[in-house]
Amino acid sequence: MTVQLAKRLKSIKPSATLSLNAKAKALAAKGADVVSFATGEPDFDTPKHIKDAAIAALNAGFTKYTATGGIPELKAAICKKLQRENKLEFTPEQVLVSDGAKHSLYNLFQALLSPGDEVVIFAPYWVSYPDMVLLADGKPVLVETNEADGYAPDPGELRKALSPRTRAVVINSPCNPTGAVLSRAALSGVAEVLKGHDCLIVTDDIYERLLYVSTPFENLANVEPSLAPRTVVVNGFSKAFSMTGWRLGYAAGPKELISAMQMIQDQSTSNASSFSQKGALAALEGPTTALDEMVAEFKVRRDLIVAGLNKIPGIRCRNPEGAFYVFPNIEALIGRSYKGKPIGGSVQLSEILLEDFLVAAVPGEPFGAEGHLRFSFATSRANIEKGLERIGKLVAALS
Ligand code: PMP
Ligand code: GLU
């Protein structure tokens, strides 16, 4: 029999970040000396006090189903965190704990969208936003932002993209893939437009703690409190606490939406892992020394990679204010020839880099920004130096 897959799969594609990561890992498993800038995860271990809390939970037999939406103490701690760090008020019934921020976003779009409903997404965007919208039968509406403006959205362009079908606008600052942090002025520009349009605001704050600027983190609801009642904050433990494998994230927002998301979770995945939730509780309540050390090290690495990339002719790299990605412009390399064949775009450049120079970097195209490559600097300084040398060799080999 031929398996007939659901029609909705026709519009989506595999995650470019995860596939490149898998490809780099497979090459490394075969013994290749791959320098991977592909991974969107900290290379630091999960802090000990978090692991100890999960181990204690396991040893105490905390290994059963929990309430679908999360254990009450974790939901309460999330509310306290949102109050303390983000100056946002939520009650536990406005919080849903899921298997990662990715799962929270998936639940959100499933709960929100009817066929043809639109979601505004700023490009460059994280690869999964458009596909998650498509999986919910929604329509991603892309609004370009550019490097020259520090990737701040143009309010006029945003206004043009809004329609009566717009159900949500997604904001991700610090941004994956650009590392750009939206300033108060940039957020105010967006807020002014959204004040006049009745839609939800999804603020994906997963990189909020990874900042290399002294201005404290702010999201749209901080800048324009009147929008807070229709804002959903999405966040998780993966990036700030090096807990990518624990699969734990959350959403906080309007009660009706959170209940609908919880119903979807009830009928699909149930609760997030019981002992991961105990670890997350320790993460929120424990010391942040490990986080501070990690951010200080990321800053050194950012400076190293930005300076190194800018020394390579044909590559122009902006200094990101947050996250752990650089997103250099490689337009000057497109069209040049490698082994007698012209390079067609970022996908091809990424393939050559991996296959012939053993450097993994994600092409810009799946982030909605051709002419770029994304490098994660969540890897050692030694790897960054080795990778830069190899990229230099590739560029030197172009004619
Ligand atoms: N949002 C953004 C912008 C991301 O880069 C990621 C990738 N990890 C996520 C959400 C999801 O993270 P997780 O599911 O590991 O919490
Ligand atoms: N978000 C990270 C990245 O962009 C992890 C992989 C993923 O879920 O996309 O690399």
JSON list of N, CA and C in Angstrom, two decimals, residues 65-93:
[
{"chain": "A", "resi": 65, "resn": "TYR", "atom": "N", "xyz": [2.42, 10.83, 36.19]},
{"chain": "A", "resi": 65, "resn": "TYR", "atom": "CA", "xyz": [1.76, 11.96, 35.53]},
{"chain": "A", "resi": 65, "resn": "TYR", "atom": "C", "xyz": [1.60, 13.10, 36.54]},
{"chain": "A", "resi": 66, "resn": "THR", "atom": "N", "xyz": [1.66, 14.31, 36.01]},
{"chain": "A", "resi": 66, "resn": "THR", "atom": "CA", "xyz": [1.31, 15.46, 36.85]},
{"chain": "A", "resi": 66, "resn": "THR", "atom": "C", "xyz": [0.08, 16.11, 36.21]},
{"chain": "A", "resi": 67, "resn": "ALA", "atom": "N", "xyz": [-0.38, 17.19, 36.82]},
{"chain": "A", "resi": 67, "resn": "ALA", "atom": "CA", "xyz": [-1.46, 17.96, 36.18]},
{"chain": "A", "resi": 67, "resn": "ALA", "atom": "C", "xyz": [-0.96, 18.36, 34.79]},
{"chain": "A", "resi": 68, "resn": "THR", "atom": "N", "xyz": [-1.83, 18.33, 33.78]},
{"chain": "A", "resi": 68, "resn": "THR", "atom": "CA", "xyz": [-1.39, 18.62, 32.41]},
{"chain": "A", "resi": 68, "resn": "THR", "atom": "C", "xyz": [-0.68, 19.96, 32.31]},
{"chain": "A", "resi": 69, "resn": "GLY", "atom": "N", "xyz": [-1.22, 20.95, 32.94]},
{"chain": "A", "resi": 69, "resn": "GLY", "atom": "CA", "xyz": [-0.67, 22.31, 32.77]},
{"chain": "A", "resi": 69, "resn": "GLY", "atom": "C", "xyz": [0.58, 22.59, 33.57]},
{"chain": "A", "resi": 70, "resn": "GLY", "atom": "N", "xyz": [1.04, 21.62, 34.39]},
{"chain": "A", "resi": 70, "resn": "GLY", "atom": "CA", "xyz": [2.25, 21.81, 35.18]},
{"chain": "A", "resi": 70, "resn": "GLY", "atom": "C", "xyz": [1.96, 21.70, 36.66]},
{"chain": "A", "resi": 71, "resn": "ILE", "atom": "N", "xyz": [3.00, 21.38, 37.45]},
{"chain": "A", "resi": 71, "resn": "ILE", "atom": "CA", "xyz": [2.80, 21.26, 38.89]},
{"chain": "A", "resi": 71, "resn": "ILE", "atom": "C", "xyz": [2.54, 22.65, 39.47]},
{"chain": "A", "resi": 72, "resn": "PRO", "atom": "N", "xyz": [1.65, 22.73, 40.48]},
{"chain": "A", "resi": 72, "resn": "PRO", "atom": "CA", "xyz": [1.26, 24.06, 40.98]},
{"chain": "A", "resi": 72, "resn": "PRO", "atom": "C", "xyz": [2.45, 24.89, 41.44]},
{"chain": "A", "resi": 73, "resn": "GLU", "atom": "N", "xyz": [3.46, 24.24, 42.08]},
{"chain": "A", "resi": 73, "resn": "GLU", "atom": "CA", "xyz": [4.59, 25.04, 42.57]},
{"chain": "A", "resi": 73, "resn": "GLU", "atom": "C", "xyz": [5.40, 25.64, 41.43]},
{"chain": "A", "resi": 74, "resn": "LEU", "atom": "N", "xyz": [5.49, 24.93, 40.29]},
{"chain": "A", "resi": 74, "resn": "LEU", "atom": "CA", "xyz": [6.23, 25.49, 39.15]},
{"chain": "A", "resi": 74, "resn": "LEU", "atom": "C", "xyz": [5.43, 26.64, 38.52]},
{"chain": "A", "resi": 75, "resn": "LYS", "atom": "N", "xyz": [4.12, 26.44, 38.40]},
{"chain": "A", "resi": 75, "resn": "LYS", "atom": "CA", "xyz": [3.29, 27.52, 37.82]},
{"chain": "A", "resi": 75, "resn": "LYS", "atom": "C", "xyz": [3.36, 28.78, 38.70]},
{"chain": "A", "resi": 76, "resn": "ALA", "atom": "N", "xyz": [3.36, 28.55, 40.01]},
{"chain": "A", "resi": 76, "resn": "ALA", "atom": "CA", "xyz": [3.45, 29.70, 40.93]},
{"chain": "A", "resi": 76, "resn": "ALA", "atom": "C", "xyz": [4.82, 30.37, 40.77]},
{"chain": "A", "resi": 77, "resn": "ALA", "atom": "N", "xyz": [5.88, 29.56, 40.62]},
{"chain": "A", "resi": 77, "resn": "ALA", "atom": "CA", "xyz": [7.24, 30.13, 40.47]},
{"chain": "A", "resi": 77, "resn": "ALA", "atom": "C", "xyz": [7.36, 30.89, 39.15]},
{"chain": "A", "resi": 78, "resn": "ILE", "atom": "N", "xyz": [6.69, 30.40, 38.12]},
{"chain": "A", "resi": 78, "resn": "ILE", "atom": "CA", "xyz": [6.72, 31.10, 36.82]},
{"chain": "A", "resi": 78, "resn": "ILE", "atom": "C", "xyz": [6.02, 32.47, 36.97]},
{"chain": "A", "resi": 79, "resn": "CYS", "atom": "N", "xyz": [4.88, 32.48, 37.67]},
{"chain": "A", "resi": 79, "resn": "CYS", "atom": "CA", "xyz": [4.17, 33.76, 37.89]},
{"chain": "A", "resi": 79, "resn": "CYS", "atom": "C", "xyz": [5.08, 34.73, 38.65]},
{"chain": "A", "resi": 80, "resn": "LYS", "atom": "N", "xyz": [5.77, 34.20, 39.66]},
{"chain": "A", "resi": 80, "resn": "LYS", "atom": "CA", "xyz": [6.66, 35.06, 40.46]},
{"chain": "A", "resi": 80, "resn": "LYS", "atom": "C", "xyz": [7.80, 35.59, 39.60]},
{"chain": "A", "resi": 81, "resn": "LYS", "atom": "N", "xyz": [8.35, 34.72, 38.77]},
{"chain": "A", "resi": 81, "resn": "LYS", "atom": "CA", "xyz": [9.45, 35.12, 37.87]},
{"chain": "A", "resi": 81, "resn": "LYS", "atom": "C", "xyz": [8.97, 36.22, 36.91]},
{"chain": "A", "resi": 82, "resn": "LEU", "atom": "N", "xyz": [7.78, 36.04, 36.35]},
{"chain": "A", "resi": 82, "resn": "LEU", "atom": "CA", "xyz": [7.26, 37.03, 35.39]},
{"chain": "A", "resi": 82, "resn": "LEU", "atom": "C", "xyz": [7.02, 38.37, 36.09]},
{"chain": "A", "resi": 83, "resn": "GLN", "atom": "N", "xyz": [6.63, 38.27, 37.35]},
{"chain": "A", "resi": 83, "resn": "GLN", "atom": "CA", "xyz": [6.39, 39.49, 38.13]},
{"chain": "A", "resi": 83, "resn": "GLN", "atom": "C", "xyz": [7.73, 40.18, 38.46]},
{"chain": "A", "resi": 84, "resn": "ARG", "atom": "N", "xyz": [8.66, 39.38, 38.98]},
{"chain": "A", "resi": 84, "resn": "ARG", "atom": "CA", "xyz": [9.94, 39.89, 39.47]},
{"chain": "A", "resi": 84, "resn": "ARG", "atom": "C", "xyz": [10.82, 40.40, 38.32]},
{"chain": "A", "resi": 85, "resn": "GLU", "atom": "N", "xyz": [10.95, 39.59, 37.27]},
{"chain": "A", "resi": 85, "resn": "GLU", "atom": "CA", "xyz": [11.91, 39.94, 36.22]},
{"chain": "A", "resi": 85, "resn": "GLU", "atom": "C", "xyz": [11.28, 40.71, 35.07]},
{"chain": "A", "resi": 86, "resn": "ASN", "atom": "N", "xyz": [10.01, 40.47, 34.81]},
{"chain": "A", "resi": 86, "resn": "ASN", "atom": "CA", "xyz": [9.39, 41.07, 33.63]},
{"chain": "A", "resi": 86, "resn": "ASN", "atom": "C", "xyz": [8.31, 42.09, 33.97]},
{"chain": "A", "resi": 87, "resn": "LYS", "atom": "N", "xyz": [8.04, 42.25, 35.26]},
{"chain": "A", "resi": 87, "resn": "LYS", "atom": "CA", "xyz": [7.02, 43.22, 35.71]},
{"chain": "A", "resi": 87, "resn": "LYS", "atom": "C", "xyz": [5.67, 42.96, 35.05]},
{"chain": "A", "resi": 88, "resn": "LEU", "atom": "N", "xyz": [5.35, 41.67, 34.90]},
{"chain": "A", "resi": 88, "resn": "LEU", "atom": "CA", "xyz": [4.07, 41.29, 34.30]},
{"chain": "A", "resi": 88, "resn": "LEU", "atom": "C", "xyz": [3.29, 40.43, 35.28]},
{"chain": "A", "resi": 89, "resn": "GLU", "atom": "N", "xyz": [2.00, 40.71, 35.37]},
{"chain": "A", "resi": 89, "resn": "GLU", "atom": "CA", "xyz": [1.15, 40.00, 36.34]},
{"chain": "A", "resi": 89, "resn": "GLU", "atom": "C", "xyz": [0.37, 38.89, 35.65]},
{"chain": "A", "resi": 90, "resn": "PHE", "atom": "N", "xyz": [0.59, 37.67, 36.12]},
{"chain": "A", "resi": 90, "resn": "PHE", "atom": "CA", "xyz": [-0.20, 36.54, 35.62]},
{"chain": "A", "resi": 90, "resn": "PHE", "atom": "C", "xyz": [-0.59, 35.67, 36.82]},
{"chain": "A", "resi": 91, "resn": "THR", "atom": "N", "xyz": [-1.74, 35.02, 36.71]},
{"chain": "A", "resi": 91, "resn": "THR", "atom": "CA", "xyz": [-2.14, 34.06, 37.75]},
{"chain": "A", "resi": 91, "resn": "THR", "atom": "C", "xyz": [-1.81, 32.66, 37.23]},
{"chain": "A", "resi": 92, "resn": "PRO", "atom": "N", "xyz": [-1.69, 31.66, 38.13]},
{"chain": "A", "resi": 92, "resn": "PRO", "atom": "CA", "xyz": [-1.32, 30.32, 37.66]},
{"chain": "A", "resi": 92, "resn": "PRO", "atom": "C", "xyz": [-2.25, 29.77, 36.57]},
{"chain": "A", "resi": 93, "resn": "GLU", "atom": "N", "xyz": [-3.52, 30.14, 36.60]},
{"chain": "A", "resi": 93, "resn": "GLU", "atom": "CA", "xyz": [-4.41, 29.61, 35.55]},
{"chain": "A", "resi": 93, "resn": "GLU", "atom": "C", "xyz": [-4.15, 30.26, 34.18]}
]
